[in-house]
PDB file of C-alpha atoms in Angstrom:
ATOM      1  CA  MET A  18    -129.058 -64.520 -47.512  1.00  0.00           C
ATOM      2  CA  GLU A  19    -132.708 -63.918 -46.723  1.00  0.00           C
ATOM      3  CA  ILE A  20    -134.987 -63.992 -43.741  1.00  0.00           C
ATOM      4  CA  THR A  21    -138.718 -63.439 -43.462  1.00  0.00           C
ATOM      5  CA  THR A  22    -140.335 -61.017 -41.042  1.00  0.00           C
ATOM      6  CA  ARG A  23    -141.860 -63.923 -39.103  1.00  0.00           C
ATOM      7  CA  ASP A  24    -138.474 -65.665 -38.876  1.00  0.00           C
ATOM      8  CA  LEU A  25    -136.917 -62.430 -37.663  1.00  0.00           C
ATOM      9  CA  LEU A  26    -139.555 -61.768 -35.014  1.00  0.00           C
ATOM     10  CA  THR A  27    -139.418 -65.381 -33.832  1.00  0.00           C
ATOM     11  CA  VAL A  28    -135.656 -65.073 -33.420  1.00  0.00           C
ATOM     12  CA  LEU A  29    -136.118 -61.752 -31.628  1.00  0.00           C
ATOM     13  CA  HIS A  30    -138.641 -63.366 -29.253  1.00  0.00           C
ATOM     14  CA  GLY A  31    -136.591 -66.489 -28.559  1.00  0.00           C
ATOM     15  CA  MET A  32    -132.998 -65.340 -28.810  1.00  0.00           C
ATOM     16  CA  GLY A  33    -133.200 -61.583 -28.427  1.00  0.00           C
ATOM     17  CA  PHE A  34    -135.488 -61.516 -25.393  1.00  0.00           C
ATOM     18  CA  GLY A  35    -135.892 -65.062 -24.054  1.00  0.00           C
ATOM     19  CA  ALA A  36    -132.323 -66.327 -24.240  1.00  0.00           C
ATOM     20  CA  LEU A  37    -130.934 -63.052 -22.895  1.00  0.00           C
ATOM     21  CA  PHE A  38    -133.391 -63.229 -20.000  1.00  0.00           C
ATOM     22  CA  MET A  39    -132.379 -66.857 -19.365  1.00  0.00           C
ATOM     23  CA  LEU A  40    -128.682 -65.992 -19.457  1.00  0.00           C
ATOM     24  CA  ALA A  41    -129.205 -63.209 -16.928  1.00  0.00           C
ATOM     25  CA  PHE A  42    -130.506 -65.658 -14.317  1.00  0.00           C
ATOM     26  CA  SER A  43    -127.110 -66.981 -13.286  1.00  0.00           C
ATOM     27  CA  GLY A  44    -125.923 -63.487 -12.395  1.00  0.00           C
ATOM     28  CA  ALA A  45    -129.203 -62.545 -10.702  1.00  0.00           C
ATOM     29  CA  LEU A  46    -129.415 -65.691  -8.576  1.00  0.00           C
ATOM     30  CA  ALA A  47    -125.768 -65.396  -7.526  1.00  0.00           C
ATOM     31  CA  GLU A  48    -126.125 -61.719  -6.621  1.00  0.00           C
ATOM     32  CA  LEU A  49    -129.442 -62.179  -4.804  1.00  0.00           C
ATOM     33  CA  TYR A  50    -127.894 -64.973  -2.787  1.00  0.00           C
ATOM     34  CA  ARG A  51    -124.759 -62.930  -2.140  1.00  0.00           C
ATOM     35  CA  ILE A  52    -126.598 -59.903  -0.776  1.00  0.00           C
ATOM     36  CA  SER A  53    -129.054 -61.902   1.284  1.00  0.00           C
ATOM     37  CA  ALA A  54    -127.008 -64.786   2.676  1.00  0.00           C
ATOM     38  CA  PRO A  55    -126.078 -64.702   6.360  1.00  0.00           C
ATOM     39  CA  GLY A  56    -122.585 -63.292   6.765  1.00  0.00           C
ATOM     40  CA  ALA A  57    -122.794 -61.187   3.619  1.00  0.00           C
ATOM     41  CA  PRO A  58    -121.266 -57.696   3.728  1.00  0.00           C
ATOM     42  CA  SER A  59    -123.546 -55.425   5.762  1.00  0.00           C
ATOM     43  CA  SER A  60    -123.651 -52.634   3.208  1.00  0.00           C
ATOM     44  CA  MET A  61    -123.693 -52.170  -0.538  1.00  0.00           C
ATOM     45  CA  SER A  62    -122.138 -49.194  -2.196  1.00  0.00           C
ATOM     46  CA  THR A  63    -124.405 -46.839  -4.121  1.00  0.00           C
ATOM     47  CA  ARG A  64    -122.782 -48.081  -7.310  1.00  0.00           C
ATOM     48  CA  GLU A  65    -123.484 -51.730  -6.420  1.00  0.00           C
ATOM     49  CA  GLN A  66    -127.077 -50.906  -5.534  1.00  0.00           C
ATOM     50  CA  GLY A  67    -127.544 -49.034  -8.792  1.00  0.00           C
ATOM     51  CA  LEU A  68    -126.028 -51.858 -10.811  1.00  0.00           C
ATOM     52  CA  LEU A  69    -128.256 -54.481  -9.175  1.00  0.00           C
ATOM     53  CA  ALA A  70    -131.340 -52.321  -9.700  1.00  0.00           C
ATOM     54  CA  PHE A  71    -130.447 -51.832 -13.372  1.00  0.00           C
ATOM     55  CA  TYR A  72    -129.729 -55.544 -13.839  1.00  0.00           C
ATOM     56  CA  LEU A  73    -133.024 -56.662 -12.270  1.00  0.00           C
ATOM     57  CA  ALA A  74    -135.032 -53.969 -14.053  1.00  0.00           C
ATOM     58  CA  ALA A  75    -133.522 -55.096 -17.362  1.00  0.00           C
ATOM     59  CA  MET A  76    -134.497 -58.693 -16.540  1.00  0.00           C
ATOM     60  CA  VAL A  77    -138.079 -57.641 -15.793  1.00  0.00           C
ATOM     61  CA  ILE A  78    -138.317 -55.773 -19.096  1.00  0.00           C
ATOM     62  CA  LEU A  79    -136.871 -58.759 -20.981  1.00  0.00           C
ATOM     63  CA  ALA A  80    -139.295 -61.126 -19.219  1.00  0.00           C
ATOM     64  CA  TRP A  81    -142.347 -59.084 -20.179  1.00  0.00           C
ATOM     65  CA  LEU A  82    -141.093 -58.532 -23.738  1.00  0.00           C
ATOM     66  CA  THR A  83    -140.549 -62.278 -24.111  1.00  0.00           C
ATOM     67  CA  ALA A  84    -143.994 -63.184 -22.783  1.00  0.00           C
ATOM     68  CA  PHE A  85    -145.902 -60.531 -24.740  1.00  0.00           C
ATOM     69  CA  SER A  86    -144.037 -61.029 -28.014  1.00  0.00           C
ATOM     70  CA  GLY A  87    -144.536 -64.780 -27.739  1.00  0.00           C
ATOM     71  CA  ALA A  88    -148.249 -64.616 -26.996  1.00  0.00           C
ATOM     72  CA  TYR A  89    -149.301 -61.656 -29.114  1.00  0.00           C
ATOM     73  CA  LEU A  90    -146.868 -61.690 -32.060  1.00  0.00           C
ATOM     74  CA  ILE A  91    -145.713 -65.269 -32.647  1.00  0.00           C
ATOM     75  CA  TYR A  92    -148.576 -67.339 -31.249  1.00  0.00           C
ATOM     76  CA  PRO A  93    -151.235 -66.017 -33.695  1.00  0.00           C
ATOM     77  CA  TRP A  94    -149.044 -67.199 -36.593  1.00  0.00           C
ATOM     78  CA  TYR A  95    -148.488 -70.523 -34.864  1.00  0.00           C
ATOM     79  CA  ARG A  96    -152.197 -71.191 -34.332  1.00  0.00           C
ATOM     80  CA  ALA A  97    -153.474 -69.787 -37.643  1.00  0.00           C
ATOM     81  CA  VAL A  98    -156.175 -71.910 -39.278  1.00  0.00           C
ATOM     82  CA  PRO A  99    -155.429 -73.093 -42.828  1.00  0.00           C
ATOM     83  CA  PRO A 100    -158.015 -72.770 -45.596  1.00  0.00           C
ATOM     84  CA  ALA A 101    -160.186 -75.854 -46.062  1.00  0.00           C
ATOM     85  CA  GLY A 102    -158.607 -78.493 -48.240  1.00  0.00           C
ATOM     86  CA  LEU A 103    -155.041 -77.253 -47.941  1.00  0.00           C
ATOM     87  CA  THR A 104    -152.651 -80.190 -47.831  1.00  0.00           C
ATOM     88  CA  ASP A 105    -149.353 -78.347 -47.373  1.00  0.00           C
ATOM     89  CA  LEU A 106    -149.530 -77.303 -43.714  1.00  0.00           C
ATOM     90  CA  SER A 107    -145.976 -75.994 -43.455  1.00  0.00           C
ATOM     91  CA  ASP A 108    -147.235 -72.423 -42.896  1.00  0.00           C
ATOM     92  CA  TYR A 109    -149.628 -73.570 -40.150  1.00  0.00           C
ATOM     93  CA  PRO A 110    -147.414 -75.017 -37.383  1.00  0.00           C
ATOM     94  CA  ARG A 111    -150.162 -76.022 -34.935  1.00  0.00           C
ATOM     95  CA  ARG A 112    -152.140 -77.909 -37.583  1.00  0.00           C
ATOM     96  CA  LEU A 113    -148.937 -79.427 -38.943  1.00  0.00           C
ATOM     97  CA  LEU A 114    -148.031 -80.847 -35.520  1.00  0.00           C
ATOM     98  CA  LEU A 115    -151.565 -82.113 -34.866  1.00  0.00           C
ATOM     99  CA  SER A 116    -151.744 -83.798 -38.272  1.00  0.00           C
ATOM    100  CA  SER A 117    -149.583 -86.694 -37.079  1.00  0.00           C
ATOM    101  CA  GLY A 118    -149.597 -88.786 -33.935  1.00  0.00           C
ATOM    102  CA  LYS A 119    -145.806 -88.640 -34.026  1.00  0.00           C
ATOM    103  CA  THR A 120    -145.766 -84.881 -33.542  1.00  0.00           C
ATOM    104  CA  SER A 121    -149.081 -83.995 -31.855  1.00  0.00           C
ATOM    105  CA  GLY A 122    -147.514 -84.223 -28.390  1.00  0.00           C
ATOM    106  CA  TRP A 123    -145.278 -81.294 -29.245  1.00  0.00           C
ATOM    107  CA  HIS A 124    -148.420 -79.189 -29.367  1.00  0.00           C
ATOM    108  CA  ASN A 125    -150.602 -80.939 -26.784  1.00  0.00           C
ATOM    109  CA  VAL A 126    -147.877 -80.982 -24.151  1.00  0.00           C
ATOM    110  CA  GLY A 127    -145.115 -78.676 -25.383  1.00  0.00           C
ATOM    111  CA  MET A 128    -146.977 -75.640 -26.628  1.00  0.00           C
ATOM    112  CA  GLU A 129    -149.901 -75.982 -24.207  1.00  0.00           C
ATOM    113  CA  TRP A 130    -147.435 -75.995 -21.300  1.00  0.00           C
ATOM    114  CA  LYS A 131    -145.116 -73.326 -22.704  1.00  0.00           C
ATOM    115  CA  GLU A 132    -147.822 -70.800 -23.569  1.00  0.00           C
ATOM    116  CA  HIS A 133    -149.085 -70.738 -19.974  1.00  0.00           C
ATOM    117  CA  VAL A 134    -146.117 -71.458 -17.711  1.00  0.00           C
ATOM    118  CA  ALA A 135    -144.028 -68.779 -19.416  1.00  0.00           C
ATOM    119  CA  TRP A 136    -146.152 -66.106 -17.682  1.00  0.00           C
ATOM    120  CA  VAL A 137    -144.942 -67.220 -14.258  1.00  0.00           C
ATOM    121  CA  ALA A 138    -141.523 -65.749 -15.096  1.00  0.00           C
ATOM    122  CA  PRO A 139    -142.419 -62.048 -15.569  1.00  0.00           C
ATOM    123  CA  ILE A 140    -144.800 -62.041 -12.597  1.00  0.00           C
ATOM    124  CA  ALA A 141    -142.233 -63.694 -10.327  1.00  0.00           C
ATOM    125  CA  MET A 142    -139.313 -61.579 -11.579  1.00  0.00           C
ATOM    126  CA  THR A 143    -141.262 -58.336 -11.152  1.00  0.00           C
ATOM    127  CA  MET A 144    -141.824 -59.236  -7.505  1.00  0.00           C
ATOM    128  CA  VAL A 145    -138.186 -60.294  -7.065  1.00  0.00           C
ATOM    129  CA  ALA A 146    -136.905 -57.037  -8.563  1.00  0.00           C
ATOM    130  CA  TYR A 147    -139.321 -54.902  -6.541  1.00  0.00           C
ATOM    131  CA  VAL A 148    -138.421 -56.547  -3.229  1.00  0.00           C
ATOM    132  CA  ALA A 149    -134.682 -56.572  -3.965  1.00  0.00           C
ATOM    133  CA  MET A 150    -134.707 -52.903  -4.945  1.00  0.00           C
ATOM    134  CA  LYS A 151    -136.927 -51.791  -2.063  1.00  0.00           C
ATOM    135  CA  TYR A 152    -135.086 -53.622   0.700  1.00  0.00           C
ATOM    136  CA  ARG A 153    -131.600 -53.829  -0.829  1.00  0.00           C
ATOM    137  CA  ARG A 154    -129.088 -55.182   1.667  1.00  0.00           C
ATOM    138  CA  SER A 155    -131.598 -55.052   4.536  1.00  0.00           C
ATOM    139  CA  ILE A 156    -133.322 -58.054   2.950  1.00  0.00           C
ATOM    140  CA  ALA A 157    -130.766 -60.068   4.949  1.00  0.00           C
ATOM    141  CA  GLN A 158    -132.695 -59.087   8.091  1.00  0.00           C
ATOM    142  CA  HIS A 159    -135.873 -60.703   6.740  1.00  0.00           C
ATOM    143  CA  ARG A 160    -135.183 -64.427   6.470  1.00  0.00           C
ATOM    144  CA  ASN A 161    -138.640 -65.284   5.085  1.00  0.00           C
ATOM    145  CA  MET A 162    -138.450 -62.500   2.516  1.00  0.00           C
ATOM    146  CA  ARG A 163    -135.089 -63.820   1.380  1.00  0.00           C
ATOM    147  CA  VAL A 164    -136.541 -67.324   1.046  1.00  0.00           C
ATOM    148  CA  ALA A 165    -139.503 -66.020  -0.962  1.00  0.00           C
ATOM    149  CA  VAL A 166    -137.332 -63.964  -3.308  1.00  0.00           C
ATOM    150  CA  LEU A 167    -134.986 -66.846  -4.050  1.00  0.00           C
ATOM    151  CA  THR A 168    -137.861 -69.349  -4.416  1.00  0.00           C
ATOM    152  CA  PHE A 169    -139.747 -67.176  -6.895  1.00  0.00           C
ATOM    153  CA  ALA A 170    -136.521 -66.413  -8.769  1.00  0.00           C
ATOM    154  CA  VAL A 171    -135.849 -70.152  -9.131  1.00  0.00           C
ATOM    155  CA  ALA A 172    -139.481 -70.727 -10.196  1.00  0.00           C
ATOM    156  CA  ALA A 173    -139.086 -68.011 -12.838  1.00  0.00           C
ATOM    157  CA  PHE A 174    -135.878 -69.675 -14.026  1.00  0.00           C
ATOM    158  CA  LEU A 175    -137.575 -73.092 -14.299  1.00  0.00           C
ATOM    159  CA  ALA A 176    -140.613 -71.640 -16.080  1.00  0.00           C
ATOM    160  CA  THR A 177    -138.328 -69.871 -18.544  1.00  0.00           C
ATOM    161  CA  GLY A 178    -136.359 -73.084 -19.028  1.00  0.00           C
ATOM    162  CA  VAL A 179    -139.523 -75.033 -19.880  1.00  0.00           C
ATOM    163  CA  ALA A 180    -140.771 -72.333 -22.247  1.00  0.00           C
ATOM    164  CA  GLY A 181    -137.379 -71.893 -23.905  1.00  0.00           C
ATOM    165  CA  THR A 182    -136.714 -75.600 -24.319  1.00  0.00           C
ATOM    166  CA  PHE A 183    -140.100 -76.331 -25.865  1.00  0.00           C
ATOM    167  CA  GLY A 184    -139.818 -73.188 -27.957  1.00  0.00           C
ATOM    168  CA  ALA A 185    -136.598 -74.487 -29.450  1.00  0.00           C
ATOM    169  CA  PHE A 186    -138.073 -77.934 -30.160  1.00  0.00           C
ATOM    170  CA  LEU A 187    -141.292 -76.521 -31.590  1.00  0.00           C
ATOM    171  CA  ASN A 188    -139.296 -74.271 -33.864  1.00  0.00           C
ATOM    172  CA  LYS A 189    -137.431 -77.340 -35.054  1.00  0.00           C
ATOM    173  CA  PHE A 190    -140.464 -79.527 -35.791  1.00  0.00           C
ATOM    174  CA  ALA A 191    -142.883 -76.831 -36.953  1.00  0.00           C
ATOM    175  CA  PRO A 192    -141.237 -73.444 -37.413  1.00  0.00           C
ATOM    176  CA  VAL A 193    -143.261 -70.286 -37.814  1.00  0.00           C
ATOM    177  CA  ARG A 194    -142.630 -69.195 -41.368  1.00  0.00           C
ATOM    178  CA  GLY A 195    -143.828 -66.630 -43.845  1.00  0.00           C
ATOM    179  CA  GLY A 196    -144.185 -62.905 -44.125  1.00  0.00           C
ATOM    180  CA  ALA A 197    -142.234 -60.443 -46.184  1.00  0.00           C
ATOM    181  CA  VAL A 198    -138.759 -61.489 -47.287  1.00  0.00           C
ATOM    182  CA  ILE A 199    -135.852 -59.389 -46.054  1.00  0.00           C
ATOM    183  CA  THR A 200    -132.623 -59.725 -48.020  1.00  0.00           C
ATOM    184  CA  LEU A 201    -129.694 -59.501 -45.636  1.00  0.00           C
ATOM    185  CA  MET A 202    -126.914 -60.167 -48.145  1.00  0.00           C
ATOM    186  CA  GLN A 203    -126.675 -60.885 -51.831  1.00  0.00           C
ATOM    187  CA  GLY A 204    -125.117 -64.277 -52.705  1.00  0.00           C
ATOM    188  CA  LYS A 205    -122.212 -64.610 -55.090  1.00  0.00           C
TER     189      LYS A 205
ATOM    190  CA  MET B  18    -151.553 -63.037   7.862  1.00  0.00           C
ATOM    191  CA  SER B  19    -152.824 -60.253  10.047  1.00  0.00           C
ATOM    192  CA  PRO B  20    -150.298 -57.705  11.214  1.00  0.00           C
ATOM    193  CA  THR B  21    -148.368 -59.137  14.126  1.00  0.00           C
ATOM    194  CA  ARG B  22    -146.675 -56.017  15.393  1.00  0.00           C
ATOM    195  CA  THR B  23    -145.480 -52.730  14.130  1.00  0.00           C
ATOM    196  CA  GLY B  24    -141.793 -52.778  13.422  1.00  0.00           C
ATOM    197  CA  GLN B  25    -139.189 -51.871  10.878  1.00  0.00           C
ATOM    198  CA  ASP B  26    -135.790 -53.088   9.822  1.00  0.00           C
ATOM    199  CA  ARG B  27    -132.615 -51.099  10.350  1.00  0.00           C
ATOM    200  CA  ASP B  28    -133.349 -49.065   7.226  1.00  0.00           C
ATOM    201  CA  GLY B  29    -136.776 -48.130   8.565  1.00  0.00           C
ATOM    202  CA  ILE B  30    -138.806 -50.167   6.075  1.00  0.00           C
ATOM    203  CA  PRO B  31    -141.567 -52.441   7.423  1.00  0.00           C
ATOM    204  CA  ASN B  32    -141.917 -55.835   5.741  1.00  0.00           C
ATOM    205  CA  GLY B  33    -145.543 -55.141   4.701  1.00  0.00           C
ATOM    206  CA  PRO B  34    -144.766 -53.867   1.170  1.00  0.00           C
ATOM    207  CA  GLY B  35    -142.541 -56.904   0.553  1.00  0.00           C
ATOM    208  CA  ALA B  36    -145.189 -59.262   1.933  1.00  0.00           C
ATOM    209  CA  ALA B  37    -147.812 -57.652  -0.321  1.00  0.00           C
ATOM    210  CA  ALA B  38    -145.607 -58.143  -3.395  1.00  0.00           C
ATOM    211  CA  ILE B  39    -144.836 -61.765  -2.464  1.00  0.00           C
ATOM    212  CA  LEU B  40    -148.437 -62.766  -1.815  1.00  0.00           C
ATOM    213  CA  ALA B  41    -149.662 -60.923  -4.910  1.00  0.00           C
ATOM    214  CA  ALA B  42    -147.112 -62.807  -7.036  1.00  0.00           C
ATOM    215  CA  GLY B  43    -148.429 -66.052  -5.559  1.00  0.00           C
ATOM    216  CA  VAL B  44    -152.013 -64.998  -6.295  1.00  0.00           C
ATOM    217  CA  GLY B  45    -151.019 -64.090  -9.857  1.00  0.00           C
ATOM    218  CA  CYS B  46    -149.391 -67.475 -10.445  1.00  0.00           C
ATOM    219  CA  GLY B  47    -152.342 -69.290  -8.851  1.00  0.00           C
ATOM    220  CA  ALA B  48    -154.805 -67.312 -10.978  1.00  0.00           C
ATOM    221  CA  LEU B  49    -152.793 -68.185 -14.091  1.00  0.00           C
ATOM    222  CA  GLY B  50    -153.049 -71.898 -13.325  1.00  0.00           C
ATOM    223  CA  CYS B  51    -156.746 -71.787 -12.411  1.00  0.00           C
ATOM    224  CA  LEU B  52    -157.661 -69.806 -15.532  1.00  0.00           C
ATOM    225  CA  ALA B  53    -155.545 -72.021 -17.805  1.00  0.00           C
ATOM    226  CA  PHE B  54    -157.204 -75.099 -16.339  1.00  0.00           C
ATOM    227  CA  ALA B  55    -160.722 -73.648 -16.484  1.00  0.00           C
ATOM    228  CA  GLY B  56    -160.201 -72.521 -20.075  1.00  0.00           C
ATOM    229  CA  ASP B  57    -159.039 -76.001 -21.013  1.00  0.00           C
ATOM    230  CA  ALA B  58    -161.708 -77.900 -19.075  1.00  0.00           C
ATOM    231  CA  SER B  59    -164.713 -75.804 -20.077  1.00  0.00           C
ATOM    232  CA  PRO B  60    -165.178 -74.829 -23.729  1.00  0.00           C
ATOM    233  CA  ALA B  61    -167.772 -72.247 -22.673  1.00  0.00           C
ATOM    234  CA  PHE B  62    -165.363 -70.611 -20.214  1.00  0.00           C
ATOM    235  CA  GLY B  63    -162.579 -70.859 -22.772  1.00  0.00           C
ATOM    236  CA  LYS B  64    -164.770 -68.991 -25.247  1.00  0.00           C
ATOM    237  CA  LEU B  65    -165.467 -66.353 -22.608  1.00  0.00           C
ATOM    238  CA  LEU B  66    -161.707 -65.839 -22.219  1.00  0.00           C
ATOM    239  CA  ASN B  67    -161.256 -65.297 -25.956  1.00  0.00           C
ATOM    240  CA  PHE B  68    -160.648 -61.542 -25.693  1.00  0.00           C
ATOM    241  CA  TYR B  69    -158.596 -61.342 -28.878  1.00  0.00           C
ATOM    242  CA  ASN B  70    -159.361 -63.887 -31.564  1.00  0.00           C
ATOM    243  CA  PRO B  71    -155.850 -64.363 -33.066  1.00  0.00           C
ATOM    244  CA  VAL B  72    -154.571 -65.369 -29.609  1.00  0.00           C
ATOM    245  CA  GLY B  73    -157.734 -67.174 -28.468  1.00  0.00           C
ATOM    246  CA  THR B  74    -158.285 -68.252 -24.870  1.00  0.00           C
ATOM    247  CA  LEU B  75    -154.701 -67.373 -23.940  1.00  0.00           C
ATOM    248  CA  SER B  76    -155.546 -63.671 -24.371  1.00  0.00           C
ATOM    249  CA  GLY B  77    -158.144 -63.836 -21.596  1.00  0.00           C
ATOM    250  CA  VAL B  78    -156.029 -66.056 -19.385  1.00  0.00           C
ATOM    251  CA  THR B  79    -153.089 -63.649 -19.504  1.00  0.00           C
ATOM    252  CA  THR B  80    -155.157 -60.453 -19.272  1.00  0.00           C
ATOM    253  CA  VAL B  81    -157.229 -61.602 -16.296  1.00  0.00           C
ATOM    254  CA  THR B  82    -154.112 -62.995 -14.598  1.00  0.00           C
ATOM    255  CA  ILE B  83    -152.319 -59.653 -14.873  1.00  0.00           C
ATOM    256  CA  VAL B  84    -155.369 -57.733 -13.645  1.00  0.00           C
ATOM    257  CA  VAL B  85    -155.849 -60.086 -10.669  1.00  0.00           C
ATOM    258  CA  TRP B  86    -152.126 -59.941  -9.806  1.00  0.00           C
ATOM    259  CA  LEU B  87    -151.866 -56.134  -9.981  1.00  0.00           C
ATOM    260  CA  ALA B  88    -155.178 -55.557  -8.192  1.00  0.00           C
ATOM    261  CA  THR B  89    -154.123 -57.911  -5.392  1.00  0.00           C
ATOM    262  CA  TRP B  90    -150.752 -56.178  -5.115  1.00  0.00           C
ATOM    263  CA  PHE B  91    -152.416 -52.752  -5.009  1.00  0.00           C
ATOM    264  CA  VAL B  92    -154.958 -53.732  -2.333  1.00  0.00           C
ATOM    265  CA  LEU B  93    -152.450 -55.594  -0.151  1.00  0.00           C
ATOM    266  CA  GLY B  94    -149.946 -52.773  -0.590  1.00  0.00           C
ATOM    267  CA  ARG B  95    -152.520 -50.313   0.724  1.00  0.00           C
ATOM    268  CA  LEU B  96    -153.462 -52.581   3.617  1.00  0.00           C
ATOM    269  CA  TRP B  97    -149.941 -53.628   4.634  1.00  0.00           C
ATOM    270  CA  GLY B  98    -147.878 -50.639   3.513  1.00  0.00           C
ATOM    271  CA  ASN B  99    -146.824 -49.528   6.987  1.00  0.00           C
ATOM    272  CA  LYS B 100    -147.177 -52.784   8.843  1.00  0.00           C
ATOM    273  CA  THR B 101    -145.018 -55.713   9.781  1.00  0.00           C
ATOM    274  CA  ILE B 102    -146.644 -58.942   8.675  1.00  0.00           C
ATOM    275  CA  ALA B 103    -146.154 -62.583   9.697  1.00  0.00           C
ATOM    276  CA  LEU B 104    -144.123 -63.354   6.613  1.00  0.00           C
ATOM    277  CA  GLY B 105    -143.856 -67.089   7.320  1.00  0.00           C
ATOM    278  CA  ALA B 106    -147.601 -67.473   6.827  1.00  0.00           C
ATOM    279  CA  VAL B 107    -147.502 -65.240   3.735  1.00  0.00           C
ATOM    280  CA  ASN B 108    -144.793 -67.441   2.264  1.00  0.00           C
ATOM    281  CA  ILE B 109    -146.727 -70.656   2.876  1.00  0.00           C
ATOM    282  CA  VAL B 110    -149.768 -69.288   1.052  1.00  0.00           C
ATOM    283  CA  ALA B 111    -147.669 -67.732  -1.731  1.00  0.00           C
ATOM    284  CA  PHE B 112    -145.698 -70.952  -2.304  1.00  0.00           C
ATOM    285  CA  ALA B 113    -148.889 -73.020  -2.308  1.00  0.00           C
ATOM    286  CA  LEU B 114    -150.390 -70.702  -4.931  1.00  0.00           C
ATOM    287  CA  LEU B 115    -147.168 -70.820  -6.951  1.00  0.00           C
ATOM    288  CA  ALA B 116    -147.280 -74.628  -6.847  1.00  0.00           C
ATOM    289  CA  ILE B 117    -150.945 -74.582  -7.937  1.00  0.00           C
ATOM    290  CA  GLY B 118    -149.988 -72.275 -10.800  1.00  0.00           C
ATOM    291  CA  LEU B 119    -147.143 -74.508 -11.932  1.00  0.00           C
ATOM    292  CA  LEU B 120    -149.173 -77.718 -11.637  1.00  0.00           C
ATOM    293  CA  LEU B 121    -152.292 -76.413 -13.364  1.00  0.00           C
ATOM    294  CA  THR B 122    -150.300 -75.181 -16.345  1.00  0.00           C
ATOM    295  CA  PHE B 123    -148.810 -78.664 -16.858  1.00  0.00           C
ATOM    296  CA  PRO B 124    -151.043 -80.350 -19.480  1.00  0.00           C
ATOM    297  CA  PRO B 125    -150.712 -83.959 -18.192  1.00  0.00           C
ATOM    298  CA  PHE B 126    -151.822 -82.765 -14.751  1.00  0.00           C
ATOM    299  CA  MET B 127    -154.740 -80.850 -16.295  1.00  0.00           C
ATOM    300  CA  ASP B 128    -155.749 -84.006 -18.159  1.00  0.00           C
ATOM    301  CA  LEU B 129    -155.444 -86.075 -14.982  1.00  0.00           C
ATOM    302  CA  LEU B 130    -157.821 -83.738 -13.140  1.00  0.00           C
ATOM    303  CA  GLN B 131    -160.275 -83.894 -16.036  1.00  0.00           C
ATOM    304  CA  GLY B 132    -160.089 -87.686 -16.166  1.00  0.00           C
ATOM    305  CA  LYS B 133    -158.788 -87.677 -19.735  1.00  0.00           C
TER     306      LYS B 133
END
């Protein structure tokens, strides 16, 4: 049972950071709505405030780790240029996708969209976390602030959904491969 | 988006810091879209944004976006820190910039604008 360093880092980017960030959205959106909706309890306990702050801070860290690892660790391998004359493009995902009209759209639309829109998520979530932590329950008194926080949180969720979905498809049609081999388990 | 009045919520926090963060996030998203589009539409500008060769134009797009976003947040935070701002107007601008950011990162829309 083996895995390469590039496989491992791609999994860490997509599943370790990205999927965990995506999963956290349901809890964040529900809690942000709960604390800010009209008629919500007028106070949060110190423990609840601390938990929400920790949860949102963890999401912000995951969002930035996902974006930076994707752009600065995985993407260079994805867009690497093969030596002239090479016919086996399996180690050069971008060139592999562009080599056929049946797959070029996965790069021209999928990757081109994913690589940019993904950055909306950490920017939006940083703002959401900052505002939620600064105003806490009193955010309920600021209707427009509440609207902005929820709108940007939903935008971050959608951006992450686009990036994650195309990431999964791209990894299926042209996975990033190579690097040192790590043996996880010896076969029988 | 000029200060409308001085005022605070029950916890004594004016809405200025929140408004600064919201508008700066909108500016960051708008900058992301504009830079992504400009880098795609103009090879010369794209080359200019190539700060780190293994990542290409994306390195400049992301770096400049983050700088613009944080600088905007810092400046607005200083200007609005103790003020109460007309947040409805801030939201309209921030949402418009967010929409610009989302649209300009969508490749078919980029191509449409470039007549491709």
